[in-house]
Every structure is written in C-alpha cells, then in structure tokens.
XYZ file of C-alpha atoms in Angstrom:
267
model
C 7.417 44.559 -55.963
C 7.471 42.594 -52.698
C 4.438 42.659 -50.539
C 4.993 42.966 -46.830
C 2.234 41.527 -44.685
C 1.995 43.243 -41.337
C 0.445 40.837 -38.835
C -0.666 42.635 -35.699
C 0.362 40.996 -32.492
C -2.609 40.096 -30.389
C -1.476 40.617 -26.841
C -4.634 39.213 -25.414
C -3.315 35.795 -24.507
C -4.447 34.492 -21.186
C -1.813 34.993 -18.519
C -2.144 32.613 -15.555
C -2.277 34.478 -12.301
C -0.425 33.048 -9.313
C -2.895 32.406 -6.549
C -2.099 33.418 -3.032
C -4.080 32.810 0.087
C -2.806 35.869 1.898
C -1.155 36.208 5.280
C -2.346 32.864 6.618
C -0.954 30.777 3.759
C 1.954 29.474 5.803
C -0.465 28.196 8.437
C -2.078 25.936 5.853
C 0.702 24.608 3.682
C 4.039 24.197 5.448
C 6.131 23.926 2.342
C 6.947 27.145 0.539
C 5.023 27.543 -2.694
C 7.456 26.973 -5.595
C 8.027 29.583 -8.251
C 7.267 26.974 -10.900
C 4.703 24.439 -9.735
C 4.783 22.344 -12.890
C 1.908 21.133 -14.997
C 0.214 19.035 -12.330
C -0.373 16.251 -14.865
C -1.632 13.041 -13.379
C 0.582 9.969 -13.376
C -1.510 7.054 -14.611
C 0.767 4.460 -12.988
C -0.930 2.410 -10.277
C 1.923 0.051 -9.455
C 3.533 0.837 -6.085
C 7.224 1.584 -6.323
C 9.785 -0.331 -4.271
C 11.915 1.727 -1.882
C 15.104 3.046 -3.419
C 17.710 0.958 -1.580
C 20.632 2.382 0.355
C 23.689 0.742 1.859
C 22.123 0.563 5.318
C 19.020 -1.598 5.218
C 18.040 -1.010 8.846
C 16.154 2.224 8.170
C 13.423 3.357 5.775
C 12.511 6.966 5.014
C 8.896 7.465 3.899
C 7.759 10.912 2.849
C 5.142 12.859 0.938
C 5.883 16.302 -0.405
C 4.038 18.682 -2.705
C 6.493 21.524 -3.202
C 9.797 19.963 -2.202
C 10.624 21.068 1.349
C 9.702 17.768 2.990
C 11.381 15.903 0.145
C 14.656 17.746 0.768
C 14.396 16.903 4.454
C 13.829 13.223 3.620
C 16.774 13.225 1.243
C 18.970 14.745 3.947
C 18.075 11.901 6.320
C 18.688 9.336 3.570
C 22.039 10.926 2.722
C 23.271 10.777 6.317
C 22.076 7.228 6.982
C 22.556 5.819 3.453
C 19.253 4.000 3.905
C 16.173 3.068 1.871
C 13.757 5.815 0.815
C 10.273 5.883 -0.722
C 7.862 8.659 -1.694
C 4.186 8.281 -0.821
C 2.178 9.619 -3.758
C -1.531 10.377 -4.191
C -3.411 8.433 -6.840
C -4.360 11.733 -8.490
C -1.710 14.447 -8.597
C -2.509 17.699 -6.826
C -3.473 20.819 -8.760
C -0.616 23.223 -9.396
C -2.983 26.085 -8.561
C -2.477 27.074 -4.929
C -6.093 27.883 -4.124
C -7.211 24.674 -5.832
C -4.749 22.755 -3.693
C -6.104 24.335 -0.514
C -9.668 23.478 -1.461
C -8.795 19.844 -2.157
C -6.801 19.549 1.076
C -9.792 20.782 3.079
C -12.125 18.343 1.317
C -9.791 15.384 1.916
C -9.252 16.238 5.581
C -13.001 16.498 6.038
C -13.486 13.130 4.318
C -10.865 11.498 6.570
C -12.768 12.681 9.635
C -15.693 10.709 8.197
C -13.470 7.642 7.711
C -12.925 8.065 3.963
C -9.245 8.159 3.031
C -8.095 9.496 -0.366
C -6.508 6.958 -2.699
C -2.742 6.663 -2.976
C -0.576 4.579 -5.280
C 2.151 3.662 -2.793
C 2.324 0.563 -0.648
C 4.998 -1.470 1.126
C 4.819 -5.244 1.378
C 6.354 -5.411 4.858
C 8.650 -3.569 7.251
C 10.326 -6.624 8.773
C 13.873 -5.563 7.837
C 13.599 -2.067 9.285
C 14.445 -1.099 12.858
C 13.186 2.467 12.435
C 10.742 3.863 9.884
C 11.116 7.615 9.342
C 7.791 9.186 8.344
C 7.838 12.698 6.896
C 5.030 14.985 5.765
C 3.976 18.617 5.415
C 1.421 19.848 7.927
C -1.897 20.906 6.378
C -4.319 22.756 8.631
C -2.379 21.377 11.645
C -2.843 17.795 10.352
C -0.701 15.192 8.614
C -0.852 15.683 4.836
C -3.625 13.432 3.577
C -1.551 11.025 1.409
C 0.534 10.075 4.447
C -2.577 9.677 6.581
C -3.876 7.182 4.029
C -0.553 5.340 3.986
C -0.435 5.005 7.777
C -4.070 3.934 7.847
C -3.470 1.263 5.175
C -0.272 -0.057 6.803
C -1.200 0.206 10.495
C -1.044 -3.549 11.127
C 2.276 -3.903 9.302
C 3.792 -1.052 11.326
C 2.681 -2.530 14.641
C 5.713 -3.097 16.864
C 7.974 -0.858 14.754
C 9.745 2.301 15.876
C 8.485 5.341 13.966
C 10.342 8.648 13.838
C 8.148 11.517 12.644
C 9.526 14.565 10.856
C 7.531 17.393 9.307
C 7.632 20.807 7.683
C 5.283 23.667 8.490
C 4.906 27.353 7.854
C 4.367 28.055 11.543
C 2.026 25.359 12.892
C 3.229 23.000 15.628
C 3.663 19.259 15.165
C 1.651 18.206 18.216
C -1.712 17.586 16.511
C -0.122 15.529 13.751
C 1.761 13.412 16.303
C -1.526 12.620 18.040
C -3.010 11.634 14.683
C -0.088 9.319 13.920
C -0.392 7.642 17.318
C -4.065 6.950 16.653
C -3.447 5.704 13.110
C -0.604 3.383 14.208
C -1.521 2.600 17.793
C 0.689 -0.500 17.847
C 3.886 1.354 16.942
C 6.442 3.039 19.211
C 7.111 6.700 18.464
C 10.455 8.402 19.009
C 11.346 12.056 19.411
C 10.038 14.153 16.499
C 11.585 16.854 14.316
C 9.767 19.894 12.895
C 11.207 22.490 10.547
C 9.249 25.678 9.934
C 9.764 28.349 7.296
C 12.098 30.149 9.704
C 14.302 27.080 10.342
C 14.410 25.405 6.906
C 17.764 27.065 6.248
C 19.164 25.126 9.242
C 17.971 21.789 7.854
C 21.361 20.060 7.635
C 22.462 20.816 11.195
C 19.054 20.169 12.740
C 18.585 16.839 10.975
C 22.077 15.705 12.008
C 21.471 16.669 15.635
C 18.093 14.887 15.628
C 19.587 11.659 14.281
C 22.296 11.793 16.953
C 19.585 12.150 19.592
C 17.902 9.032 18.195
C 21.224 7.190 18.331
C 21.261 6.242 14.637
C 23.979 6.487 12.012
C 25.005 4.790 8.797
C 27.660 2.819 10.716
C 25.021 1.110 12.891
C 24.448 -1.638 10.367
C 24.824 -4.862 12.320
C 23.292 -7.988 10.724
C 19.666 -8.186 11.849
C 19.961 -11.988 12.163
C 22.837 -11.806 14.643
C 21.357 -11.576 18.126
C 24.291 -13.023 20.101
C 26.731 -11.024 22.184
C 29.672 -11.687 24.461
C 29.757 -10.350 28.010
C 33.140 -10.178 29.711
C 33.324 -9.755 33.486
C 36.881 -9.832 34.778
C 38.501 -12.937 33.312
C 35.224 -14.633 32.552
C 33.346 -14.385 29.225
C 29.815 -15.630 28.643
C 27.628 -15.633 25.521
C 24.069 -14.314 25.664
C 21.304 -14.532 23.075
C 19.031 -11.515 22.742
C 15.354 -11.726 21.915
C 14.590 -10.611 18.349
C 12.647 -7.464 19.181
C 12.965 -3.694 18.929
C 14.340 -3.258 22.464
C 17.111 -5.799 21.866
C 18.044 -4.219 18.548
C 18.173 -0.802 20.150
C 20.504 -2.177 22.840
C 22.740 -3.862 20.245
C 22.994 -0.614 18.303
C 24.774 0.909 21.318
C 27.532 -1.719 21.442
C 30.393 -1.957 22.220
C 29.507 -0.850 25.735
C 31.582 -0.797 28.921
C 29.722 -0.828 32.235
C 31.177 -0.361 35.699
C 29.633 -2.709 38.288
C 29.756 -2.148 42.036
C 29.477 -4.935 44.625
C 27.307 -3.777 47.510
C 27.428 -7.027 49.522
C-alpha cells in the first residue's frame, strides 16, 4: 500500500512590499519608479569604463540614471548624433528599495553641501576631442543627482573651456537650481540651452530631443576634422585662405559652413 505524504504549504513567506513616498514622490525622484527595480547588487569593478564610441567623435553624452528615464534620453541623443556615450556610475549601487533610495539621496546631498562628494567609479582622461559634452541626470530634491555632481566636481579643470549641454528628467521640479549647481561646479565651462523632460513630457522625448539638438545647431553630419582649421573665403572673383584659431568659438563657426553672406558697401 502506497503512503501519500501530505505536506502542508506554508504560505507565510515574506512578501516584499513596494515602498512609496506618497504624493510628493515625483518631486524627489524625476525618473518613474520601475516595476522591477532589480536586485541592487553592487558592482565590485573599480576600473572606469571608456566611452562607447560612435561615428561622430565631436560629441560626448555623459549621463547617470537610476530607473532608466535619463538613460533613454541619453540614448536618444546618442542615436541622433551617432556620438560617444558613457554612463556615470556610483561606487556603491543604489538600494532597489524606494524609501532607502530617498534616504541615501538626502544623506549624499547633505554631505555635498559640506564638501564631501560620494564616490563614483567613472572617470574620463580628457575631453580634448569633444566640441560639446552633453551632461544628463535626474533631478533629486531640485538638485543634480549626486553621482553626476561628483563627476563634475572631479573633472572641473578638464571641462574648463568646453561647451556643456545639460539635459535632465524630473517628476515636476524645474531645472533652474541644477543649472546653477553645474555652473558653480564647472565655472570654466560654457553652458548652452538646456532641456528638461518631466513625467508629463517623457512621451514626447523623441521630438523634444530632436528640436533641442536643432536649436544647438548639432547633427551627426557636422563631423569636420578637428585638426582642419582652414577655410576659403570668396568675395567676387577673389578667394583668400584664412586660418581659424583652435577654440570653441571657431569650431562653432566652422560647424555652420558652408555659409553665404551678403555684404553692403556703405562708402
């Protein structure tokens, strides 16, 4: 006779509860909380990664992103420009628990105000080859997400003289405070027009990013050799050759060529 063992099912397993900060959550973390946040396991790697190269080496997209919204925005810029891209990552991965993340963000922002920046594992040797550096981040408590603040702080001297284009995601907060922070962190850089996407405009990401890049006057076709600073100027039947200074203003002017200008003689 066969014995049948009836094993009762113990339905007392611990079920993780999704944390929610209530109605003001979107004011704190700009990116929408993902349905599956992952394990939050820490990556032990300490070696900074090189930017993933694109076909157009004039631009670099730097971004940090916890839940993916800012990352998608960065990837959209990279896709349009076919340029280099690099993620700025914290040394210790953020907790997948939402409330835990909020607590850590507050602690890190408070520490930064005291001059103590949280560790990151991303660095760039130099920015010499880039005409514009796109810097993207989520807005936490109206501020730049702390990993990107650390990156800008660590690379301030290397970014001096470069053009920086800020883009950000936010639940509903404005970008103004974070722009002021970036200007202080990289006082030697030149900042262009910014782009902010909130929870209500994320669905328009493709069109808004494209329009923003057009406003900045950049495209994947603007890939002139950075070492070529000569141009020909034709006036009537006469052609002269001019050599431009190797600086950001000259490169911006060259990016607009060919250019036809009408001159008037007021003698």
